[in-house]
Amino acid sequence: MGNRFEGKVAFITGAARGQGRAEAVKFASEGADIIALDACKKFNSTPYEGATEEDLAETVRLVEEQGRKIVATKADVRDFAAVTAALDAGIEAFGRLDAVVANAGICSAALSWEITPEQWQETIDVNLTGAFYTCKAAIPKLIEQGEGGSIVLTSSVSSLKGAPFFGHYVASKAGMAGLTRTMANELGMHRIRVNSVHPYGVATGMVMSDVLPLMERFADTLAPAFMASIPDGFSTAEDVANVVAFLSSDEAHHITGINMPIDLGNAAR
């Protein structure tokens, strides 16, 4: 697609691996410098291992391999001061901000009434509050800069239809979808566009081993909710990054306030 982001700067959370890394590399491949952060830790409620500092270092290497610069920080999106400091460090290095991708997120599985208070709180805090903090830190910078900009929140197709076994995750992602629409209305006057993307399954390090027993237990009644129309199984992180880059580019200058599925047709089922 050329250099759609030449001379621009993208701020990406959850950038150590998976979709966040793919987005960092995508933006860099099209000319952007990158401000990246990741908690680089294992979360208490998740069945999979978290990203590591080595993962974040690999993202740095891959961005630099594209000939671009990156400021990468180990920071937890639940810590507003840390998010703000990471963003400030990147803006100090690069002098501006153009695109924001609130991508950091976690997931675990349980029947809604069996979700523990700890699971609920950690999921809401990381996914929804983390996205809010990311936007809260970035929006004043974009307004002050006065050149518009783009914000993309990573939600989930589950928030559009209500996926079984993920009540806490769905609630957090549905909150992100609503926040997207609200901020789009508020920020349009500043030519700052706000959209969300809603992937189906994406092949990343988020391996949901805890959902397998539930899928087997309710195979006849609830498993059809996970069916897709396009028989590709899962999307790649690059598939999502391509859509995020489009929504962040000038090609999408009249697109704001949408909740875009990247779901192989799952939401239509």
Short mmCIF file of C-alpha atoms in Angstrom, two decimals:
data_model
loop_
_atom_site.label_atom_id
_atom_site.label_comp_id
_atom_site.label_asym_id
_atom_site.label_seq_id
_atom_site.Cartn_x
_atom_site.Cartn_y
_atom_site.Cartn_z
CA MET A 1 0.00 0.00 0.00
CA GLY A 2 3.03 2.33 -0.13
CA ASN A 3 3.89 4.79 2.60
CA ARG A 4 0.49 5.80 3.98
CA PHE A 5 2.07 6.67 7.34
CA GLU A 6 5.24 8.40 6.20
CA GLY A 7 6.21 10.99 8.81
CA LYS A 8 3.53 9.79 11.24
CA VAL A 9 3.64 8.17 14.67
CA ALA A 10 1.49 5.32 15.98
CA PHE A 11 0.92 4.46 19.65
CA ILE A 12 0.11 0.76 20.16
CA THR A 13 -0.64 -1.09 23.40
CA GLY A 14 -0.17 -4.83 23.87
CA ALA A 15 2.61 -4.60 21.29
CA ALA A 16 4.91 -7.39 22.49
CA ARG A 17 3.31 -10.10 20.37
CA GLY A 18 0.20 -11.12 18.44
CA GLN A 19 -2.01 -8.43 16.97
CA GLY A 20 -0.11 -5.60 18.65
CA ARG A 21 3.19 -6.71 17.17
CA ALA A 22 1.63 -7.22 13.74
CA GLU A 23 0.17 -3.72 13.92
CA ALA A 24 3.50 -2.20 14.92
CA VAL A 25 5.24 -3.90 12.01
CA LYS A 26 2.44 -2.95 9.58
CA PHE A 27 2.53 0.72 10.52
CA ALA A 28 6.34 0.72 10.39
CA SER A 29 6.36 -0.95 6.98
CA GLU A 30 4.33 1.99 5.71
CA GLY A 31 6.55 4.69 7.18
CA ALA A 32 5.42 5.23 10.79
CA ASP A 33 7.56 5.43 13.88
CA ILE A 34 6.12 3.47 16.79
CA ILE A 35 5.37 4.12 20.45
CA ALA A 36 4.79 0.68 21.97
CA LEU A 37 3.95 -0.66 25.39
CA ASP A 38 3.15 -4.02 26.92
CA ALA A 39 2.79 -5.31 30.47
CA CYS A 40 5.09 -8.26 29.70
CA LYS A 41 3.59 -10.41 32.44
CA LYS A 42 1.35 -13.37 33.20
CA PHE A 43 -2.09 -12.27 34.35
CA ASN A 44 -3.67 -14.12 37.25
CA SER A 45 -6.92 -15.04 35.51
CA THR A 46 -5.62 -16.21 32.13
CA PRO A 47 -4.91 -19.83 31.17
CA TYR A 48 -2.04 -18.88 28.85
CA GLU A 49 1.39 -17.40 29.43
CA GLY A 50 1.75 -13.66 29.08
CA ALA A 51 4.08 -11.80 26.79
CA THR A 52 7.66 -11.31 27.94
CA GLU A 53 10.25 -8.58 27.79
CA GLU A 54 11.98 -10.73 25.17
CA ASP A 55 8.80 -10.61 23.09
CA LEU A 56 8.74 -6.83 23.30
CA ALA A 57 12.41 -6.72 22.30
CA GLU A 58 11.54 -8.80 19.24
CA THR A 59 8.88 -6.27 18.28
CA VAL A 60 11.53 -3.58 18.55
CA ARG A 61 13.81 -5.57 16.27
CA LEU A 62 11.08 -6.15 13.69
CA VAL A 63 10.12 -2.47 13.60
CA GLU A 64 13.74 -1.41 13.23
CA GLU A 65 14.11 -4.00 10.47
CA GLN A 66 11.54 -1.91 8.57
CA GLY A 67 13.88 1.08 8.86
CA ARG A 68 11.72 2.86 11.43
CA LYS A 69 12.25 3.98 15.02
CA ILE A 70 10.43 2.72 18.09
CA VAL A 71 10.15 3.67 21.75
CA ALA A 72 9.03 0.57 23.66
CA THR A 73 8.07 0.58 27.33
CA LYS A 74 7.10 -2.13 29.79
CA ALA A 75 3.91 -0.73 31.26
CA ASP A 76 0.52 -2.02 32.39
CA VAL A 77 -2.52 -0.37 30.78
CA ARG A 78 -4.26 -0.48 34.17
CA ASP A 79 -1.74 2.12 35.40
CA PHE A 80 -2.76 5.48 33.95
CA ALA A 81 0.43 7.20 35.08
CA ALA A 82 2.55 4.53 33.41
CA VAL A 83 0.57 4.71 30.17
CA THR A 84 0.88 8.48 30.12
CA ALA A 85 4.63 8.33 30.82
CA ALA A 86 5.16 5.80 28.01
CA LEU A 87 3.24 7.98 25.56
CA ASP A 88 5.03 11.14 26.68
CA ALA A 89 8.41 9.44 26.16
CA GLY A 90 7.44 8.51 22.62
CA ILE A 91 6.11 11.96 21.76
CA GLU A 92 9.26 13.53 23.17
CA ALA A 93 11.33 11.28 20.90
CA PHE A 94 9.24 11.68 17.74
CA GLY A 95 7.57 15.06 18.18
CA ARG A 96 4.02 14.06 17.35
CA LEU A 97 1.17 11.53 17.51
CA ASP A 98 -1.17 10.46 14.71
CA ALA A 99 -2.65 7.01 15.32
CA VAL A 100 -3.64 5.22 18.52
CA VAL A 101 -4.38 1.48 18.73
CA ALA A 102 -5.82 0.36 22.07
CA ASN A 103 -5.05 -3.31 21.56
CA ALA A 104 -3.99 -4.70 24.96
CA GLY A 105 -6.37 -7.32 26.28
CA ILE A 106 -6.80 -10.62 28.11
CA CYS A 107 -9.33 -13.45 28.09
CA SER A 108 -10.44 -16.45 30.14
CA ALA A 109 -13.47 -18.75 29.99
CA ALA A 110 -16.25 -19.79 32.37
CA LEU A 111 -20.01 -19.96 32.54
CA SER A 112 -21.26 -16.50 33.46
CA TRP A 113 -22.40 -17.38 36.98
CA GLU A 114 -19.14 -19.24 37.63
CA ILE A 115 -16.85 -16.34 36.76
CA THR A 116 -14.92 -15.45 39.89
CA PRO A 117 -14.87 -11.87 41.17
CA GLU A 118 -11.12 -11.87 40.49
CA GLN A 119 -11.61 -12.97 36.86
CA TRP A 120 -14.29 -10.36 36.33
CA GLN A 121 -12.26 -7.52 37.83
CA GLU A 122 -9.01 -8.30 36.04
CA THR A 123 -10.72 -8.67 32.67
CA ILE A 124 -12.68 -5.42 33.00
CA ASP A 125 -9.61 -3.58 34.30
CA VAL A 126 -7.26 -4.68 31.54
CA ASN A 127 -9.64 -4.64 28.58
CA LEU A 128 -12.04 -1.79 29.23
CA THR A 129 -10.28 0.44 31.74
CA GLY A 130 -6.99 -0.11 29.90
CA ALA A 131 -8.53 1.06 26.62
CA PHE A 132 -10.07 4.05 28.39
CA TYR A 133 -6.73 4.99 29.94
CA THR A 134 -5.01 4.66 26.58
CA CYS A 135 -7.52 7.02 24.99
CA LYS A 136 -7.54 9.38 27.97
CA ALA A 137 -3.77 9.74 27.73
CA ALA A 138 -3.73 10.22 23.96
CA ILE A 139 -6.75 12.41 23.20
CA PRO A 140 -5.46 15.65 24.77
CA LYS A 141 -2.23 15.23 22.77
CA LEU A 142 -4.16 14.85 19.52
CA ILE A 143 -6.42 17.81 20.27
CA GLU A 144 -3.48 20.02 21.19
CA GLN A 145 -1.62 19.00 18.04
CA GLY A 146 -4.61 20.15 16.03
CA GLU A 147 -4.14 17.92 13.00
CA GLY A 148 -6.82 15.30 13.60
CA GLY A 149 -5.91 11.65 14.03
CA SER A 150 -7.24 8.13 14.39
CA ILE A 151 -8.04 5.90 17.35
CA VAL A 152 -8.83 2.22 16.91
CA LEU A 153 -9.96 0.01 19.80
CA THR A 154 -9.57 -3.76 19.57
CA SER A 155 -12.89 -5.26 20.62
CA SER A 156 -14.26 -8.69 19.63
CA VAL A 157 -17.04 -10.15 17.51
CA SER A 158 -18.28 -11.70 20.75
CA SER A 159 -19.39 -8.24 21.86
CA LEU A 160 -21.72 -8.01 18.86
CA LYS A 161 -23.57 -11.27 19.51
CA GLY A 162 -22.86 -12.60 23.00
CA ALA A 163 -20.46 -15.55 22.90
CA PRO A 164 -21.10 -18.29 25.49
CA PHE A 165 -18.45 -18.86 28.19
CA PHE A 166 -16.99 -15.35 27.95
CA GLY A 167 -19.41 -13.15 29.89
CA HIS A 168 -16.72 -11.00 31.52
CA TYR A 169 -14.76 -10.70 28.27
CA VAL A 170 -17.92 -9.90 26.27
CA ALA A 171 -18.92 -7.24 28.79
CA SER A 172 -15.51 -5.58 28.57
CA LYS A 173 -15.47 -5.66 24.78
CA ALA A 174 -19.06 -4.41 24.48
CA GLY A 175 -18.05 -1.51 26.70
CA MET A 176 -15.26 -0.73 24.27
CA ALA A 177 -17.72 -0.71 21.37
CA GLY A 178 -19.93 1.78 23.18
CA LEU A 179 -16.97 3.92 24.18
CA THR A 180 -15.92 3.98 20.53
CA ARG A 181 -19.24 5.40 19.38
CA THR A 182 -19.35 7.98 22.16
CA MET A 183 -15.82 9.26 21.53
CA ALA A 184 -16.45 9.37 17.78
CA ASN A 185 -19.31 11.79 18.42
CA GLU A 186 -17.26 13.90 20.81
CA LEU A 187 -14.07 14.05 18.76
CA GLY A 188 -15.42 14.53 15.24
CA MET A 189 -15.18 18.31 15.67
CA HIS A 190 -11.42 17.85 16.09
CA ARG A 191 -11.19 15.59 13.01
CA ILE A 192 -10.18 12.73 15.29
CA ARG A 193 -11.81 9.51 14.11
CA VAL A 194 -12.60 6.66 16.52
CA ASN A 195 -13.44 3.13 15.38
CA SER A 196 -13.31 -0.38 16.80
CA VAL A 197 -12.42 -3.70 15.18
CA HIS A 198 -14.10 -6.94 16.18
CA PRO A 199 -12.06 -10.04 15.34
CA TYR A 200 -13.34 -13.63 15.55
CA GLY A 201 -10.56 -16.10 16.41
CA VAL A 202 -7.01 -14.91 15.80
CA ALA A 203 -3.95 -17.16 15.88
CA THR A 204 -1.87 -15.54 18.64
CA GLY A 205 -0.38 -16.51 21.99
CA MET A 206 -3.84 -16.24 23.56
CA VAL A 207 -4.52 -20.00 23.61
CA MET A 208 -7.83 -20.59 25.39
CA SER A 209 -7.28 -24.03 26.88
CA ASP A 210 -9.91 -23.40 29.56
CA VAL A 211 -12.73 -23.14 27.02
CA LEU A 212 -12.20 -26.62 25.55
CA PRO A 213 -13.98 -28.57 28.33
CA LEU A 214 -16.93 -26.17 28.06
CA MET A 215 -17.07 -26.56 24.29
CA GLU A 216 -17.16 -30.34 24.68
CA ARG A 217 -19.75 -30.22 27.47
CA PHE A 218 -22.15 -28.01 25.49
CA ALA A 219 -21.20 -29.09 21.96
CA ASP A 220 -24.78 -29.75 20.87
CA THR A 221 -26.40 -26.59 22.18
CA LEU A 222 -23.89 -23.73 22.40
CA ALA A 223 -20.99 -24.59 20.10
CA PRO A 224 -22.87 -23.43 16.94
CA ALA A 225 -22.54 -19.87 18.25
CA PHE A 226 -18.87 -20.06 17.30
CA MET A 227 -19.43 -21.09 13.67
CA ALA A 228 -18.14 -18.85 10.87
CA SER A 229 -19.14 -18.58 7.22
CA ILE A 230 -15.66 -18.46 5.68
CA PRO A 231 -13.98 -21.82 6.43
CA ASP A 232 -10.53 -20.50 7.29
CA GLY A 233 -10.61 -21.44 10.96
CA PHE A 234 -8.81 -18.40 12.36
CA SER A 235 -7.58 -15.05 11.13
CA THR A 236 -3.92 -14.13 11.39
CA ALA A 237 -2.68 -11.19 13.40
CA GLU A 238 -1.70 -9.65 10.07
CA ASP A 239 -5.31 -9.87 8.86
CA VAL A 240 -6.35 -7.68 11.76
CA ALA A 241 -3.38 -5.33 11.36
CA ASN A 242 -4.33 -4.70 7.74
CA VAL A 243 -7.82 -3.53 8.74
CA VAL A 244 -6.50 -1.41 11.63
CA ALA A 245 -4.03 0.25 9.25
CA PHE A 246 -6.80 1.01 6.77
CA LEU A 247 -9.02 2.56 9.43
CA SER A 248 -6.06 4.64 10.63
CA SER A 249 -5.16 5.86 7.14
CA ASP A 250 -6.36 8.85 5.13
CA GLU A 251 -8.24 6.41 2.91
CA ALA A 252 -10.74 6.06 5.78
CA HIS A 253 -11.02 9.80 6.44
CA HIS A 254 -14.83 9.67 6.39
CA ILE A 255 -15.15 6.56 8.58
CA THR A 256 -15.76 7.09 12.28
CA GLY A 257 -17.89 5.52 15.00
CA ILE A 258 -18.07 2.08 13.41
CA ASN A 259 -17.70 -1.34 15.03
CA MET A 260 -16.10 -3.31 12.19
CA PRO A 261 -16.23 -7.12 12.33
CA ILE A 262 -13.21 -9.08 11.11
CA ASP A 263 -15.01 -12.28 11.80
CA LEU A 264 -15.19 -14.67 8.81
CA GLY A 265 -18.94 -14.06 8.84
CA ASN A 266 -19.51 -15.19 12.43
CA ALA A 267 -21.68 -12.19 13.37
CA ALA A 268 -24.05 -13.02 10.51
CA ARG A 269 -24.77 -16.49 11.92
#
